């Protein structure tokens, strides 16, 4: 067992320190993120890792040329295709992402980002690269971004093996049985229960403690309303690190759960008639000294709307940018066919371009004084589900928000008042897309805000991946 590396802060790790850091190891695990937010990686020898820690190494581009089931896209896309031979990209380790995997004998782990081998620029669809680009734009303006993610997810008991199966497998069970027969970890509706976690106490605390050991700390951890549903609020922090931790949180949950015969499910809407799984994202901007830029030093005595009395001018423009651009980036925050089963009326999910101070049904909830301290002023973007790629979600939020700041946009619709329902008669916001097809058509159309803030190359690639999803859905024969 290697000694603890807790004393080494991420920013302190350099190439020169790697031999000492890995002195007791013989291998390293590396992983990058694809467009669906899935980790794709491999185990390499320590010798190999040390030789590529700076320059990077070849990684097959097919991870940007196929879907989450390794089926190549219906139409060939630019990054990876037959014509370019599914050529290698350059995968470059991010040394600041170092951690050890507690459930795999503390093997060293690093995240990688993908670069074009000809230009060395970040691959347009690389989730980590896309977010880094947005943060660099903010950095050039003297700003940084802080973020926090919340994830809800269902959990199911892995059915026991049959006489013909060597081991239990949820995938095999679902191949042969209707999904609704999969047993939930617990039954009934009881959010914030103190007793239900006791039924799976070892698992409940193992998730919490393993997340801490794997540097994706949980701030709050509880049951949510729904059979077998838990919710985790991840520790607030710098946006790039937050996206890393959000992605790795799912990795922790899936890895730990398998030891207990539990199958976690981050689908946006696993069960008919029940609330879906949200993936809310909190965001604020800070200056070089860490001061919150959304907070207004003195309350506005005559605000256009009372909800923004404590919101700075920059914060108001940022909010306006989010509201104006949200309909054009829906595939980035609701990426699957199933995402739009969650975004329906009457299930605590936002379905319109809407906002309000402490309004938990709106698309964007303002959290500001008097209900929060000034330094905690922020926006909670409530549209994303737990199925969304956190890098794309944060990239969309920052790109749209900063566009609002840059253009000094005005808030386009009034806030929802307390007791006013999303989609009701008083909701002046437009209805968000009702399907992935509708969302993708708007995302890819000529002149979309998505094209303006992300460029044509990214929109063409990612839009093509969503068109593939729609095509597969169109071809599917379901039990409906």
PDB file of C-alpha atoms in Angstrom, residues 216-357:
ATOM      1  CA  UNK A 216     -15.310  14.125  -4.987  1.00  0.00           C
ATOM      2  CA  UNK A 217     -16.636  15.023  -1.552  1.00  0.00           C
ATOM      3  CA  UNK A 218     -20.343  14.996  -0.791  1.00  0.00           C
ATOM      4  CA  UNK A 219     -21.708  18.025   1.075  1.00  0.00           C
ATOM      5  CA  UNK A 220     -25.201  16.614   1.691  1.00  0.00           C
ATOM      6  CA  UNK A 221     -26.433  13.014   1.288  1.00  0.00           C
ATOM      7  CA  UNK A 222     -30.018  11.889   1.859  1.00  0.00           C
ATOM      8  CA  UNK A 223     -32.996   9.965   0.568  1.00  0.00           C
ATOM      9  CA  UNK A 224     -35.205  11.730  -1.963  1.00  0.00           C
ATOM     10  CA  UNK A 225     -38.887  11.216  -2.688  1.00  0.00           C
ATOM     11  CA  UNK A 226     -39.244   7.977  -4.613  1.00  0.00           C
ATOM     12  CA  UNK A 227     -38.569   4.242  -4.157  1.00  0.00           C
ATOM     13  CA  UNK A 228     -34.850   3.692  -3.713  1.00  0.00           C
ATOM     14  CA  UNK A 229     -33.956   7.302  -4.586  1.00  0.00           C
ATOM     15  CA  UNK A 230     -30.959   9.088  -3.040  1.00  0.00           C
ATOM     16  CA  UNK A 231     -29.674  12.599  -3.633  1.00  0.00           C
ATOM     17  CA  UNK A 232     -26.133  13.901  -3.285  1.00  0.00           C
ATOM     18  CA  UNK A 233     -25.071  17.546  -3.177  1.00  0.00           C
ATOM     19  CA  UNK A 234     -21.403  17.667  -4.119  1.00  0.00           C
ATOM     20  CA  UNK A 235     -19.037  20.056  -2.409  1.00  0.00           C
ATOM     21  CA  UNK A 236     -19.065  23.523  -3.995  1.00  0.00           C
ATOM     22  CA  UNK A 237     -15.831  24.491  -5.767  1.00  0.00           C
ATOM     23  CA  UNK A 238     -14.023  25.796  -8.848  1.00  0.00           C
ATOM     24  CA  UNK A 239     -16.007  24.946 -11.997  1.00  0.00           C
ATOM     25  CA  UNK A 240     -13.487  22.731 -13.826  1.00  0.00           C
ATOM     26  CA  UNK A 241     -12.857  20.706 -10.691  1.00  0.00           C
ATOM     27  CA  UNK A 242     -16.606  20.585 -10.036  1.00  0.00           C
ATOM     28  CA  UNK A 243     -17.231  19.040 -13.458  1.00  0.00           C
ATOM     29  CA  UNK A 244     -14.496  16.481 -12.811  1.00  0.00           C
ATOM     30  CA  UNK A 245     -15.963  15.597  -9.438  1.00  0.00           C
ATOM     31  CA  UNK A 246     -19.488  15.366 -10.842  1.00  0.00           C
ATOM     32  CA  UNK A 247     -18.344  12.948 -13.521  1.00  0.00           C
ATOM     33  CA  UNK A 248     -16.298  10.895 -11.068  1.00  0.00           C
ATOM     34  CA  UNK A 249     -19.152  10.816  -8.535  1.00  0.00           C
ATOM     35  CA  UNK A 250     -21.151   8.584 -10.869  1.00  0.00           C
ATOM     36  CA  UNK A 251     -18.057   6.393 -11.298  1.00  0.00           C
ATOM     37  CA  UNK A 252     -17.819   6.014  -7.513  1.00  0.00           C
ATOM     38  CA  UNK A 253     -21.508   5.179  -7.088  1.00  0.00           C
ATOM     39  CA  UNK A 254     -21.535   2.556  -9.854  1.00  0.00           C
ATOM     40  CA  UNK A 255     -18.298   0.967  -8.647  1.00  0.00           C
ATOM     41  CA  UNK A 256     -19.257   0.812  -4.969  1.00  0.00           C
ATOM     42  CA  UNK A 257     -22.828  -0.290  -5.674  1.00  0.00           C
ATOM     43  CA  UNK A 258     -21.764  -3.390  -7.563  1.00  0.00           C
ATOM     44  CA  UNK A 259     -20.166  -4.771  -4.383  1.00  0.00           C
ATOM     45  CA  UNK A 260     -23.572  -4.690  -2.712  1.00  0.00           C
ATOM     46  CA  UNK A 261     -25.617  -6.113  -5.565  1.00  0.00           C
ATOM     47  CA  UNK A 262     -27.145  -2.693  -6.239  1.00  0.00           C
ATOM     48  CA  UNK A 263     -27.714  -1.051  -9.624  1.00  0.00           C
ATOM     49  CA  UNK A 264     -27.837   2.774  -9.551  1.00  0.00           C
ATOM     50  CA  UNK A 265     -29.719   4.516 -12.353  1.00  0.00           C
ATOM     51  CA  UNK A 266     -29.005   8.092 -13.473  1.00  0.00           C
ATOM     52  CA  UNK A 267     -31.620   8.099 -16.248  1.00  0.00           C
ATOM     53  CA  UNK A 268     -33.646  11.290 -16.269  1.00  0.00           C
ATOM     54  CA  UNK A 269     -36.969   9.437 -15.880  1.00  0.00           C
ATOM     55  CA  UNK A 270     -36.681   5.756 -14.961  1.00  0.00           C
ATOM     56  CA  UNK A 271     -40.249   5.269 -13.715  1.00  0.00           C
ATOM     57  CA  UNK A 272     -43.648   6.305 -15.041  1.00  0.00           C
ATOM     58  CA  UNK A 273     -45.744   8.335 -12.604  1.00  0.00           C
ATOM     59  CA  UNK A 274     -42.798   9.318 -10.385  1.00  0.00           C
ATOM     60  CA  UNK A 275     -40.524  12.375 -10.352  1.00  0.00           C
ATOM     61  CA  UNK A 276     -37.406  12.066 -12.474  1.00  0.00           C
ATOM     62  CA  UNK A 277     -33.730  12.346 -11.583  1.00  0.00           C
ATOM     63  CA  UNK A 278     -32.477  15.919 -11.604  1.00  0.00           C
ATOM     64  CA  UNK A 279     -28.917  17.124 -12.072  1.00  0.00           C
ATOM     65  CA  UNK A 280     -29.218  20.713 -10.858  1.00  0.00           C
ATOM     66  CA  UNK A 281     -26.152  22.921 -11.275  1.00  0.00           C
ATOM     67  CA  UNK A 282     -25.326  25.970  -9.121  1.00  0.00           C
ATOM     68  CA  UNK A 283     -23.125  28.737 -10.538  1.00  0.00           C
ATOM     69  CA  UNK A 284     -21.555  32.012  -9.439  1.00  0.00           C
ATOM     70  CA  UNK A 285     -18.766  34.206 -10.768  1.00  0.00           C
ATOM     71  CA  UNK A 286     -15.913  35.545  -8.642  1.00  0.00           C
ATOM     72  CA  UNK A 287     -13.111  38.051  -9.127  1.00  0.00           C
ATOM     73  CA  UNK A 288      -9.396  37.349  -8.685  1.00  0.00           C
ATOM     74  CA  UNK A 289      -9.764  37.725  -4.918  1.00  0.00           C
ATOM     75  CA  UNK A 290     -12.670  35.285  -4.740  1.00  0.00           C
ATOM     76  CA  UNK A 291     -15.308  37.967  -4.222  1.00  0.00           C
ATOM     77  CA  UNK A 292     -18.793  37.005  -5.442  1.00  0.00           C
ATOM     78  CA  UNK A 293     -19.668  39.110  -8.522  1.00  0.00           C
ATOM     79  CA  UNK A 294     -23.399  38.353  -8.504  1.00  0.00           C
ATOM     80  CA  UNK A 295     -24.004  40.098  -5.170  1.00  0.00           C
ATOM     81  CA  UNK A 296     -25.083  43.742  -5.089  1.00  0.00           C
ATOM     82  CA  UNK A 297     -23.282  45.706  -2.379  1.00  0.00           C
ATOM     83  CA  UNK A 298     -26.353  47.826  -1.600  1.00  0.00           C
ATOM     84  CA  UNK A 299     -29.882  46.607  -2.367  1.00  0.00           C
ATOM     85  CA  UNK A 300     -31.431  48.332  -5.379  1.00  0.00           C
ATOM     86  CA  UNK A 301     -34.226  50.570  -3.999  1.00  0.00           C
ATOM     87  CA  UNK A 302     -36.072  50.550  -7.338  1.00  0.00           C
ATOM     88  CA  UNK A 303     -35.376  47.251  -9.114  1.00  0.00           C
ATOM     89  CA  UNK A 304     -37.312  46.390 -12.250  1.00  0.00           C
ATOM     90  CA  UNK A 305     -38.355  43.220 -10.411  1.00  0.00           C
ATOM     91  CA  UNK A 306     -38.162  42.759  -6.600  1.00  0.00           C
ATOM     92  CA  UNK A 307     -36.474  39.379  -7.141  1.00  0.00           C
ATOM     93  CA  UNK A 308     -33.277  41.051  -8.393  1.00  0.00           C
ATOM     94  CA  UNK A 309     -32.922  43.723  -5.700  1.00  0.00           C
ATOM     95  CA  UNK A 310     -29.762  42.049  -4.368  1.00  0.00           C
ATOM     96  CA  UNK A 311     -28.398  41.007  -7.778  1.00  0.00           C
ATOM     97  CA  UNK A 312     -25.527  42.982  -9.337  1.00  0.00           C
ATOM     98  CA  UNK A 313     -25.746  44.423 -12.846  1.00  0.00           C
ATOM     99  CA  UNK A 314     -23.341  41.722 -14.005  1.00  0.00           C
ATOM    100  CA  UNK A 315     -25.549  39.098 -12.390  1.00  0.00           C
ATOM    101  CA  UNK A 316     -28.631  40.500 -14.120  1.00  0.00           C
ATOM    102  CA  UNK A 317     -26.953  40.394 -17.526  1.00  0.00           C
ATOM    103  CA  UNK A 318     -25.720  36.869 -16.825  1.00  0.00           C
ATOM    104  CA  UNK A 319     -29.271  35.802 -15.942  1.00  0.00           C
ATOM    105  CA  UNK A 320     -30.596  37.442 -19.122  1.00  0.00           C
ATOM    106  CA  UNK A 321     -28.060  35.524 -21.181  1.00  0.00           C
ATOM    107  CA  UNK A 322     -29.146  32.249 -19.620  1.00  0.00           C
ATOM    108  CA  UNK A 323     -32.817  32.934 -20.226  1.00  0.00           C
ATOM    109  CA  UNK A 324     -32.358  34.056 -23.825  1.00  0.00           C
ATOM    110  CA  UNK A 325     -30.054  31.202 -24.808  1.00  0.00           C
ATOM    111  CA  UNK A 326     -31.491  28.249 -22.880  1.00  0.00           C
ATOM    112  CA  UNK A 327     -33.878  27.060 -25.633  1.00  0.00           C
ATOM    113  CA  UNK A 328     -30.955  26.896 -28.109  1.00  0.00           C
ATOM    114  CA  UNK A 329     -28.737  24.617 -25.994  1.00  0.00           C
ATOM    115  CA  UNK A 330     -31.285  22.102 -24.740  1.00  0.00           C
ATOM    116  CA  UNK A 331     -29.436  19.036 -26.124  1.00  0.00           C
ATOM    117  CA  UNK A 332     -26.498  19.952 -23.872  1.00  0.00           C
ATOM    118  CA  UNK A 333     -28.623  19.913 -20.707  1.00  0.00           C
ATOM    119  CA  UNK A 334     -31.210  17.315 -21.789  1.00  0.00           C
ATOM    120  CA  UNK A 335     -29.208  14.972 -24.036  1.00  0.00           C
ATOM    121  CA  UNK A 336     -31.315  11.832 -24.389  1.00  0.00           C
ATOM    122  CA  UNK A 337     -34.715  10.711 -25.607  1.00  0.00           C
ATOM    123  CA  UNK A 338     -35.589   9.944 -21.992  1.00  0.00           C
ATOM    124  CA  UNK A 339     -34.580  13.442 -20.803  1.00  0.00           C
ATOM    125  CA  UNK A 340     -37.827  14.861 -22.139  1.00  0.00           C
ATOM    126  CA  UNK A 341     -39.950  12.382 -20.193  1.00  0.00           C
ATOM    127  CA  UNK A 342     -38.717  14.209 -17.078  1.00  0.00           C
ATOM    128  CA  UNK A 343     -39.420  17.689 -18.469  1.00  0.00           C
ATOM    129  CA  UNK A 344     -43.204  17.499 -18.236  1.00  0.00           C
ATOM    130  CA  UNK A 345     -45.747  19.481 -16.255  1.00  0.00           C
ATOM    131  CA  UNK A 346     -46.684  18.603 -12.656  1.00  0.00           C
ATOM    132  CA  UNK A 347     -43.496  16.747 -11.672  1.00  0.00           C
ATOM    133  CA  UNK A 348     -41.352  19.490 -10.111  1.00  0.00           C
ATOM    134  CA  UNK A 349     -39.467  19.873 -13.387  1.00  0.00           C
ATOM    135  CA  UNK A 350     -39.050  23.173 -15.279  1.00  0.00           C
ATOM    136  CA  UNK A 351     -40.647  23.198 -18.728  1.00  0.00           C
ATOM    137  CA  UNK A 352     -40.428  26.889 -19.687  1.00  0.00           C
ATOM    138  CA  UNK A 353     -37.910  29.710 -19.808  1.00  0.00           C
ATOM    139  CA  UNK A 354     -38.652  30.844 -16.254  1.00  0.00           C
ATOM    140  CA  UNK A 355     -36.935  32.227 -13.187  1.00  0.00           C
ATOM    141  CA  UNK A 356     -37.606  33.540  -9.716  1.00  0.00           C
ATOM    142  CA  UNK A 357     -36.116  34.249  -6.305  1.00  0.00           C
TER     143      UNK A 357
END
